[in-house]
Amino acid sequence: AFLQVAASGGKIYGVSTDNRIYMQSEGASSSSSWSQAASGSTWTSVLLSGGMLYALSADEKLSRRAVDGSMNSWTTAFDQGFTSFAIQRAAYTLYSLAIPASSAGWCIEEMRFFDPTGGLLSPLRGTGARSFRRPTLCGNSRGALQYQFTEPTVVDTYYLQGGKTSTGTMEVDWVLQGSLDGSKWISLDEQNDMPASGDMKGFKVLSQVCDQSDAEEQQNL
């Protein structure tokens, strides 16, 4: 018996009465075809979004892993006393790629934003870029590559291509942030120890997760 189930991408995930998470392919009829998808915690609920599987444990921690990941690939997404959770499609007017001092001198050759349907988004303007059509940030100190939209816009995926670094650093860090007013920024995705250069690579905006009560409050505004 299951306390709660979620389905996506041909897979069904369920939290059983023993508080473990199990997975089965859609269309499978045998009860023996269920396999354990998570261990090590007392799980209470699961939710799928954007190719990620989110799970809430009894100690109020929120964990996540890629849908096609292994049972041991779970990471802690939030450790903030969650009792319930929801995935929100948060929209922001401003988006910023913040680069820490440890990655100073890194050149971003190109960056693109896409909406949940896969459509290419066109910001109104960019700050910190040498060219709007081919946005490039090449700083000698930590900084941020910032883009502004005419209205709050949902970014589902962003792509970027890195280039050389003036310091010769081979790996870099960054944080994608969103804001409505330019003063309060929300971290949307964080990457660490990524190759400084290489082909264009895409990243999902995964951090749009909040407590269920907060989601309901925002919907009522």
Tab-separated table of C-alpha atoms in Angstrom:
chain	number	residue	atom	x	y	z
A	1	ALA	CA	0.000	0.000	0.000
A	2	PHE	CA	1.151	3.520	-0.773
A	3	LEU	CA	0.708	6.761	1.141
A	4	GLN	CA	1.335	8.915	-1.926
A	5	VAL	CA	2.402	8.454	-5.566
A	6	ALA	CA	3.767	10.594	-8.418
A	7	ALA	CA	4.197	9.703	-12.101
A	8	SER	CA	6.252	11.194	-14.933
A	9	GLY	CA	8.329	10.078	-17.910
A	10	GLY	CA	6.968	6.544	-17.927
A	11	LYS	CA	7.836	5.958	-14.261
A	12	ILE	CA	5.683	5.756	-11.139
A	13	TYR	CA	7.154	6.632	-7.745
A	14	GLY	CA	5.387	5.903	-4.487
A	15	VAL	CA	5.935	6.330	-0.762
A	16	SER	CA	4.856	3.055	0.841
A	17	THR	CA	3.515	2.435	4.319
A	18	ASP	CA	7.035	1.446	5.400
A	19	ASN	CA	8.109	5.016	4.493
A	20	ARG	CA	10.392	3.948	1.670
A	21	ILE	CA	10.241	5.195	-1.922
A	22	TYR	CA	9.656	2.612	-4.657
A	23	MET	CA	9.639	2.918	-8.438
A	24	GLN	CA	7.897	0.995	-11.220
A	25	SER	CA	7.575	1.494	-14.968
A	26	GLU	CA	4.100	2.565	-16.101
A	27	GLY	CA	2.154	-0.365	-17.528
A	28	ALA	CA	3.871	-2.975	-15.362
A	29	SER	CA	1.338	-5.283	-13.781
A	30	SER	CA	3.409	-7.398	-11.419
A	31	SER	CA	3.859	-6.294	-7.826
A	32	SER	CA	7.365	-7.745	-7.965
A	33	SER	CA	8.374	-5.134	-10.575
A	34	TRP	CA	8.616	-2.400	-7.918
A	35	SER	CA	12.194	-1.497	-6.981
A	36	GLN	CA	13.444	0.654	-4.130
A	37	ALA	CA	14.349	4.184	-5.268
A	38	ALA	CA	15.565	5.672	-1.983
A	39	SER	CA	16.840	4.437	1.348
A	40	GLY	CA	18.349	5.786	4.539
A	41	SER	CA	15.477	8.078	5.585
A	42	THR	CA	11.852	7.910	6.663
A	43	TRP	CA	10.138	9.391	3.597
A	44	THR	CA	6.709	11.037	3.659
A	45	SER	CA	6.068	12.353	0.116
A	46	VAL	CA	7.492	12.611	-3.402
A	47	LEU	CA	7.036	15.025	-6.315
A	48	LEU	CA	8.452	15.160	-9.845
A	49	SER	CA	9.315	18.294	-11.794
A	50	GLY	CA	11.770	19.270	-14.524
A	51	GLY	CA	13.431	15.861	-14.720
A	52	MET	CA	14.027	15.825	-10.971
A	53	LEU	CA	12.536	13.693	-8.216
A	54	TYR	CA	11.963	15.593	-4.947
A	55	ALA	CA	11.291	13.803	-1.656
A	56	LEU	CA	10.417	14.998	1.833
A	57	SER	CA	11.605	13.050	4.858
A	58	ALA	CA	10.145	12.840	8.362
A	59	ASP	CA	12.987	15.016	9.719
A	60	GLU	CA	11.652	17.841	7.487
A	61	LYS	CA	14.527	17.798	5.003
A	62	LEU	CA	13.939	18.091	1.263
A	63	SER	CA	16.125	15.942	-0.996
A	64	ARG	CA	16.361	15.588	-4.761
A	65	ARG	CA	17.949	13.509	-7.497
A	66	ALA	CA	17.688	13.224	-11.267
A	67	VAL	CA	14.843	10.942	-12.386
A	68	ASP	CA	17.379	8.728	-14.154
A	69	GLY	CA	19.808	8.835	-11.206
A	70	SER	CA	20.778	5.967	-8.922
A	71	MET	CA	19.397	5.195	-5.461
A	72	ASN	CA	22.579	6.652	-3.933
A	73	SER	CA	22.576	9.923	-5.912
A	74	TRP	CA	20.234	11.859	-3.613
A	75	THR	CA	21.411	15.284	-2.420
A	76	THR	CA	19.922	17.626	0.186
A	77	ALA	CA	18.112	20.451	-1.604
A	78	PHE	CA	16.849	22.304	1.477
A	79	ASP	CA	17.352	21.817	5.201
A	80	GLN	CA	14.847	24.374	6.484
A	81	GLY	CA	12.156	22.528	8.403
A	82	PHE	CA	9.810	21.607	5.553
A	83	THR	CA	6.543	19.947	6.565
A	84	SER	CA	5.055	19.966	3.053
A	85	PHE	CA	6.255	21.319	-0.260
A	86	ALA	CA	5.256	22.424	-3.742
A	87	ILE	CA	7.088	23.173	-6.971
A	88	GLN	CA	6.496	26.737	-8.134
A	89	ARG	CA	7.125	28.254	-11.544
A	90	ALA	CA	8.486	31.490	-10.128
A	91	ALA	CA	8.857	34.404	-12.565
A	92	TYR	CA	11.406	37.194	-12.208
A	93	THR	CA	12.133	40.433	-14.065
A	94	LEU	CA	15.885	40.280	-13.456
A	95	TYR	CA	18.254	37.329	-13.758
A	96	SER	CA	21.880	37.430	-12.702
A	97	LEU	CA	24.762	34.998	-13.086
A	98	ALA	CA	26.920	35.797	-10.061
A	99	ILE	CA	30.570	34.774	-10.144
A	100	PRO	CA	32.550	34.493	-6.874
A	101	ALA	CA	36.096	35.716	-6.329
A	102	SER	CA	37.376	32.140	-6.654
A	103	SER	CA	36.354	32.224	-10.345
A	104	ALA	CA	37.592	35.757	-11.075
A	105	GLY	CA	38.769	36.351	-14.625
A	106	TRP	CA	36.471	33.730	-16.179
A	107	CYS	CA	35.100	34.630	-19.612
A	108	ILE	CA	31.512	33.630	-20.427
A	109	GLU	CA	31.346	33.449	-24.203
A	110	GLU	CA	27.576	33.009	-24.614
A	111	MET	CA	24.445	32.652	-22.478
A	112	ARG	CA	20.841	31.895	-23.415
A	113	PHE	CA	17.529	31.531	-21.539
A	114	PHE	CA	14.626	29.224	-22.438
A	115	ASP	CA	11.034	29.081	-21.154
A	116	PRO	CA	9.224	25.881	-20.004
A	117	THR	CA	8.084	25.165	-23.599
A	118	GLY	CA	11.648	25.297	-24.917
A	119	GLY	CA	11.238	28.730	-26.482
A	120	LEU	CA	14.243	31.065	-26.607
A	121	LEU	CA	13.709	34.125	-24.410
A	122	SER	CA	14.825	37.624	-25.402
A	123	PRO	CA	15.753	39.907	-22.487
A	124	LEU	CA	15.190	43.643	-22.819
A	125	ARG	CA	18.808	44.392	-21.990
A	126	GLY	CA	21.919	43.007	-20.343
A	127	THR	CA	24.481	44.470	-17.934
A	128	GLY	CA	28.105	43.396	-17.805
A	129	ALA	CA	28.104	42.100	-21.373
A	130	ARG	CA	30.249	43.403	-24.216
A	131	SER	CA	27.630	42.456	-26.807
A	132	PHE	CA	23.886	41.949	-26.432
A	133	ARG	CA	23.587	39.485	-29.334
A	134	ARG	CA	26.618	37.558	-28.110
A	135	PRO	CA	26.692	38.337	-24.392
A	136	THR	CA	30.196	38.061	-23.003
A	137	LEU	CA	31.414	38.680	-19.487
A	138	CYS	CA	35.166	38.685	-18.967
A	139	GLY	CA	36.012	40.267	-15.653
A	140	ASN	CA	39.215	40.607	-13.698
A	141	SER	CA	37.336	40.452	-10.407
A	142	ARG	CA	34.166	38.839	-9.219
A	143	GLY	CA	31.050	40.208	-10.848
A	144	ALA	CA	27.687	39.350	-12.368
A	145	LEU	CA	26.167	39.069	-15.806
A	146	GLN	CA	22.644	40.494	-15.471
A	147	TYR	CA	19.611	40.425	-17.765
A	148	GLN	CA	16.334	42.330	-17.546
A	149	PHE	CA	12.945	41.346	-19.012
A	150	THR	CA	10.020	43.683	-19.654
A	151	GLU	CA	7.834	41.648	-17.262
A	152	PRO	CA	8.232	38.766	-14.783
A	153	THR	CA	9.388	35.815	-16.884
A	154	VAL	CA	9.813	32.137	-16.054
A	155	VAL	CA	13.221	30.723	-16.988
A	156	ASP	CA	13.137	26.934	-17.116
A	157	THR	CA	16.600	26.288	-18.579
A	158	TYR	CA	19.686	28.355	-19.212
A	159	TYR	CA	22.617	27.545	-21.465
A	160	LEU	CA	26.092	28.967	-21.300
A	161	GLN	CA	29.463	28.469	-22.913
A	162	GLY	CA	32.567	29.313	-20.950
A	163	GLY	CA	35.929	30.376	-22.310
A	164	LYS	CA	39.370	31.150	-21.032
A	165	THR	CA	40.233	32.505	-17.594
A	166	SER	CA	42.839	35.190	-17.036
A	167	THR	CA	44.098	33.264	-14.011
A	168	GLY	CA	44.347	29.920	-15.776
A	169	THR	CA	41.679	28.376	-13.526
A	170	MET	CA	40.333	25.130	-14.999
A	171	GLU	CA	37.182	24.897	-12.836
A	172	VAL	CA	34.712	27.650	-11.930
A	173	ASP	CA	31.663	28.297	-9.739
A	174	TRP	CA	28.551	30.405	-10.275
A	175	VAL	CA	25.044	31.066	-8.942
A	176	LEU	CA	22.018	31.973	-11.061
A	177	GLN	CA	19.734	34.372	-9.185
A	178	GLY	CA	16.364	35.953	-9.851
A	179	SER	CA	14.825	39.223	-8.616
A	180	LEU	CA	11.706	41.322	-9.128
A	181	ASP	CA	13.130	44.625	-7.932
A	182	GLY	CA	16.929	44.322	-8.041
A	183	SER	CA	17.270	44.450	-4.249
A	184	LYS	CA	16.089	41.017	-3.088
A	185	TRP	CA	17.702	38.138	-4.966
A	186	ILE	CA	16.666	34.461	-4.872
A	187	SER	CA	19.210	31.744	-5.676
A	188	LEU	CA	17.795	29.556	-8.449
A	189	ASP	CA	20.696	27.283	-9.351
A	190	GLU	CA	24.249	26.820	-8.114
A	191	GLN	CA	27.090	25.068	-9.909
A	192	ASN	CA	30.510	24.269	-8.471
A	193	ASP	CA	33.753	22.941	-9.947
A	194	MET	CA	32.466	23.153	-13.519
A	195	PRO	CA	34.879	23.139	-16.510
A	196	ALA	CA	35.796	26.725	-17.335
A	197	SER	CA	35.626	26.136	-21.092
A	198	GLY	CA	33.944	23.732	-23.471
A	199	ASP	CA	30.782	23.324	-25.523
A	200	MET	CA	27.494	25.089	-24.795
A	201	LYS	CA	25.804	23.282	-21.885
A	202	GLY	CA	22.295	23.532	-20.449
A	203	PHE	CA	21.224	23.708	-16.804
A	204	LYS	CA	17.749	23.360	-15.320
A	205	VAL	CA	16.464	25.937	-12.860
A	206	LEU	CA	15.822	23.508	-10.008
A	207	SER	CA	15.518	25.633	-6.894
A	208	GLN	CA	11.935	26.843	-7.263
A	209	VAL	CA	10.759	24.800	-4.297
A	210	CYS	CA	8.911	26.201	-1.321
A	211	ASP	CA	6.870	25.175	1.671
A	212	GLN	CA	3.288	24.348	0.700
A	213	SER	CA	1.880	27.070	2.954
A	214	ASP	CA	4.097	29.691	1.268
A	215	ALA	CA	2.914	28.540	-2.177
A	216	GLU	CA	-0.738	28.851	-1.169
A	217	GLU	CA	-0.112	32.304	0.338
A	218	GLN	CA	1.482	33.568	-2.899
A	219	GLN	CA	-1.394	32.169	-4.984
A	220	ASN	CA	-3.851	34.140	-2.869
A	221	LEU	CA	-2.041	37.467	-3.307
